[in-house]
mmCIF file of C-alpha atoms in Angstrom:
data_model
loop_
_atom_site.group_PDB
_atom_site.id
_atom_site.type_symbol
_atom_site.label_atom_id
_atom_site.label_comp_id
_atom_site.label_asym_id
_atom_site.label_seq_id
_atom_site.Cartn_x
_atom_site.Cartn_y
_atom_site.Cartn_z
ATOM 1 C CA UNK G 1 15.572 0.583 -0.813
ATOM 2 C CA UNK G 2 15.330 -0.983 2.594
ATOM 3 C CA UNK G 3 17.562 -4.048 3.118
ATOM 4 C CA UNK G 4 14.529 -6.289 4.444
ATOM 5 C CA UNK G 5 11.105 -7.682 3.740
ATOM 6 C CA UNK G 6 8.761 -5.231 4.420
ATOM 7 C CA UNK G 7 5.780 -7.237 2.937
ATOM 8 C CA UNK G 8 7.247 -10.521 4.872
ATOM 9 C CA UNK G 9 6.899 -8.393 8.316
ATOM 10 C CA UNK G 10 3.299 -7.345 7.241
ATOM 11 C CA UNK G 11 2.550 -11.186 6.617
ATOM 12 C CA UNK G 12 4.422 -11.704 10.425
ATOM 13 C CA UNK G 13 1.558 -9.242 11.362
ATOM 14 C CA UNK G 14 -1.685 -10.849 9.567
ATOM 15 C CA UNK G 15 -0.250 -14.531 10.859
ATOM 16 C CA UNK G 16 -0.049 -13.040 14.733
ATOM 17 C CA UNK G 17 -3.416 -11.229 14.360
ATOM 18 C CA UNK G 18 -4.984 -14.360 13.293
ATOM 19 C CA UNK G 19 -3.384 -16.421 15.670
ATOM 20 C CA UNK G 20 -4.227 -13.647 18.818
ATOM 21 C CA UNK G 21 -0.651 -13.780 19.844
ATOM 22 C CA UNK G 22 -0.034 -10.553 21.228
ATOM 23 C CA UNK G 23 3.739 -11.166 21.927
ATOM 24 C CA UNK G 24 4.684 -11.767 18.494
ATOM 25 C CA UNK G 25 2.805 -8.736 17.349
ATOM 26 C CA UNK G 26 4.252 -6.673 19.688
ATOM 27 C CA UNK G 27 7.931 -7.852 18.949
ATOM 28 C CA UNK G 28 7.205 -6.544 14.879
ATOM 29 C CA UNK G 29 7.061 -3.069 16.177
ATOM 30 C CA UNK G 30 9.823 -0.596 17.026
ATOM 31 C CA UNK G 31 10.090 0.128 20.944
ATOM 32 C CA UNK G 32 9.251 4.081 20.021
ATOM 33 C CA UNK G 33 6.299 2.853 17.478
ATOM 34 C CA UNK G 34 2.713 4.254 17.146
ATOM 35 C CA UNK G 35 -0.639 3.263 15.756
ATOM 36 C CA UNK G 36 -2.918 6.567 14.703
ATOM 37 C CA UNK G 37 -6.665 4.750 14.737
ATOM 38 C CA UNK G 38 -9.009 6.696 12.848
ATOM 39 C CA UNK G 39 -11.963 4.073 12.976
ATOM 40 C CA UNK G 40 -13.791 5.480 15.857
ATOM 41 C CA UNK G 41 -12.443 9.203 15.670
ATOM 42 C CA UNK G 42 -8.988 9.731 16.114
ATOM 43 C CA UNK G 43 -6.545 8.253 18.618
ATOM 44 C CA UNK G 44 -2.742 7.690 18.998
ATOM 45 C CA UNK G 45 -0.927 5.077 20.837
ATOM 46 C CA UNK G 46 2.881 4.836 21.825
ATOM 47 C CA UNK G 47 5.027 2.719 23.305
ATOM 48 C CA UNK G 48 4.792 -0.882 23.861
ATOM 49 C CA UNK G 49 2.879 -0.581 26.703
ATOM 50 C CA UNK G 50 0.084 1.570 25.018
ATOM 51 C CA UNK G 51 0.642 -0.566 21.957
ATOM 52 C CA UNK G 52 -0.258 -3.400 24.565
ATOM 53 C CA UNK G 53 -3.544 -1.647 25.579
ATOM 54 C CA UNK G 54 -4.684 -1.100 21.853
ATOM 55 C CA UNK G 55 -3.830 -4.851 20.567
ATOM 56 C CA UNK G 56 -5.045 -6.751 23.601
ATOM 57 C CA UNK G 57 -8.845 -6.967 23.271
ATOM 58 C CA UNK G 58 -8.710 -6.360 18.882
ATOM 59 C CA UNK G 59 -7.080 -9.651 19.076
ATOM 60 C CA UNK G 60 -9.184 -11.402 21.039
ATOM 61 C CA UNK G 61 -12.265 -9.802 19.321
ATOM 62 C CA UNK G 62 -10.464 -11.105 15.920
ATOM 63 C CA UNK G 63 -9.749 -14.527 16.891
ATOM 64 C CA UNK G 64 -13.169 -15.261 17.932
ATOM 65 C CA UNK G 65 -14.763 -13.293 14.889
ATOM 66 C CA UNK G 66 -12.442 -14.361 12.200
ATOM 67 C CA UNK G 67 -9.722 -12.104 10.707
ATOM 68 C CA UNK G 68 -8.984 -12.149 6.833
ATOM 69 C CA UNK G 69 -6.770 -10.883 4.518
ATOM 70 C CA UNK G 70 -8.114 -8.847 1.604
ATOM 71 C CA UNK G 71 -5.417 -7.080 -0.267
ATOM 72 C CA UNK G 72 -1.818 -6.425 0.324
ATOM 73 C CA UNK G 73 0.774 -4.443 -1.614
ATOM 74 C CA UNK G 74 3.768 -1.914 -1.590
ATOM 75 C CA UNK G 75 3.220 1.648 -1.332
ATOM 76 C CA UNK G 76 5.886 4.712 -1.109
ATOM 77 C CA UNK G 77 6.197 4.493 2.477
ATOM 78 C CA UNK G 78 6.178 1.101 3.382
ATOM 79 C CA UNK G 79 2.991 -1.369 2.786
ATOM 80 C CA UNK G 80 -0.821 -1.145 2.675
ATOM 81 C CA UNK G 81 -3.057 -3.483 3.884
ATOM 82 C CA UNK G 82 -6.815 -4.052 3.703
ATOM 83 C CA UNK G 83 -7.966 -6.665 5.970
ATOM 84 C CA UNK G 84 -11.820 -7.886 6.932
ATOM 85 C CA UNK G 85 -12.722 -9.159 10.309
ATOM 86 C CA UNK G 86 -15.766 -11.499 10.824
ATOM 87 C CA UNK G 87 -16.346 -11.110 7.049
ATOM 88 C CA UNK G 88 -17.503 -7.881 7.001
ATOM 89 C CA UNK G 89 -16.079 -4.877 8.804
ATOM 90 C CA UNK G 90 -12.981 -4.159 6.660
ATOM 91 C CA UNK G 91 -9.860 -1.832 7.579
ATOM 92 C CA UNK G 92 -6.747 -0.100 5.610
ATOM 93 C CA UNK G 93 -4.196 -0.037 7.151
ATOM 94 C CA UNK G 94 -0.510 1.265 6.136
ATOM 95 C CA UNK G 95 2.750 0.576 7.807
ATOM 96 C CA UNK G 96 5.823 2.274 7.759
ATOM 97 C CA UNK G 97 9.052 0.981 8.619
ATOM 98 C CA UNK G 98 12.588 1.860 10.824
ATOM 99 C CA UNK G 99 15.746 1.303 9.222
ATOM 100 C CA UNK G 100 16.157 -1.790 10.998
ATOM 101 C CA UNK G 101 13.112 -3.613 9.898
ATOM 102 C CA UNK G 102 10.512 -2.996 12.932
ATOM 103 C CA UNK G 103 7.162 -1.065 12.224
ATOM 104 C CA UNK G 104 6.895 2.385 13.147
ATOM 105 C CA UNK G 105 3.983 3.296 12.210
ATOM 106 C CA UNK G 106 0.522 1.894 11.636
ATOM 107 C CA UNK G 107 -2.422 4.407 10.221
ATOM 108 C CA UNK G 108 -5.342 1.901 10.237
ATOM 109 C CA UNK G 109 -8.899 3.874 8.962
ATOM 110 C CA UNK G 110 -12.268 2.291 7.828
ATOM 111 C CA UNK G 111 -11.799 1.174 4.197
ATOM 112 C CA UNK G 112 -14.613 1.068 1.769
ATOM 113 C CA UNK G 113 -17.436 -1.720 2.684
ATOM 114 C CA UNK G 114 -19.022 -3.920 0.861
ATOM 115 C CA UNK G 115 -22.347 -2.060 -0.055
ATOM 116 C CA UNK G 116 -24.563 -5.462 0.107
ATOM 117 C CA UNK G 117 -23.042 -6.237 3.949
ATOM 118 C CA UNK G 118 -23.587 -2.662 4.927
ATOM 119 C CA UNK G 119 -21.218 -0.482 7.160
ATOM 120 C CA UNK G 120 -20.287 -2.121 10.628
ATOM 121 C CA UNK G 121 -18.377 0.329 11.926
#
């Protein structure tokens, strides 16, 4: 059992994608961290500075299109996520942790969509 919140840093996340700010977002991951995006195909991103690249326009593409939280809850290796963005388009994604609280991992992947709205992705 990890001696920290890993659902409170997952909030930290949602609240810094909402707002768009980047810094704070960066600052919950580990300085070794990587996302694995399987939306589009696959890709991998490392680093903060890669991290950087990835987060930059999603941010500004979620501030302006709305970003919402749909379900949140523990899982074996850390915490998964399902979040919408402009009401629609909805993501999974699951986080694993380091030991001293940052995120060091981040598998996001389409989730299921809601069959009346149609697939956006």
């Amino acid at each position: 059992m990890s001696d920290f919140d890993q659902m409170g840093i997952v909030v930290d996340w949602v609240d810094a994608c909402r707002k768009g700010d980047l810094a704070t977002l960066l600052d919950l991951y580990a300085d070794d961290a990587q996302v694995e995006c399987t939306c589009n195909g696959t890709q991998r991103y490392r680093g903060r500075s890669e991290l950087e690249a990835y987060w930059q326009p999603r941010l500004s593409a979620f501030s302006s299109a709305g970003f919402g939280l749909e379900a949140i809850h523990p899982a074996p290796h850390g915490v998964d996520l399902e979040y919408s963005v402009a009401g629609a388009l909805r993501i999974r994604a699951s986080f694993c942790f380091s030991p001293d609280g940052k995120i060091r991992t981040t598998l996001c992947e389409p989730a299921r969509q809601n069959a009346q709205l149609g697939c956006a992705c």
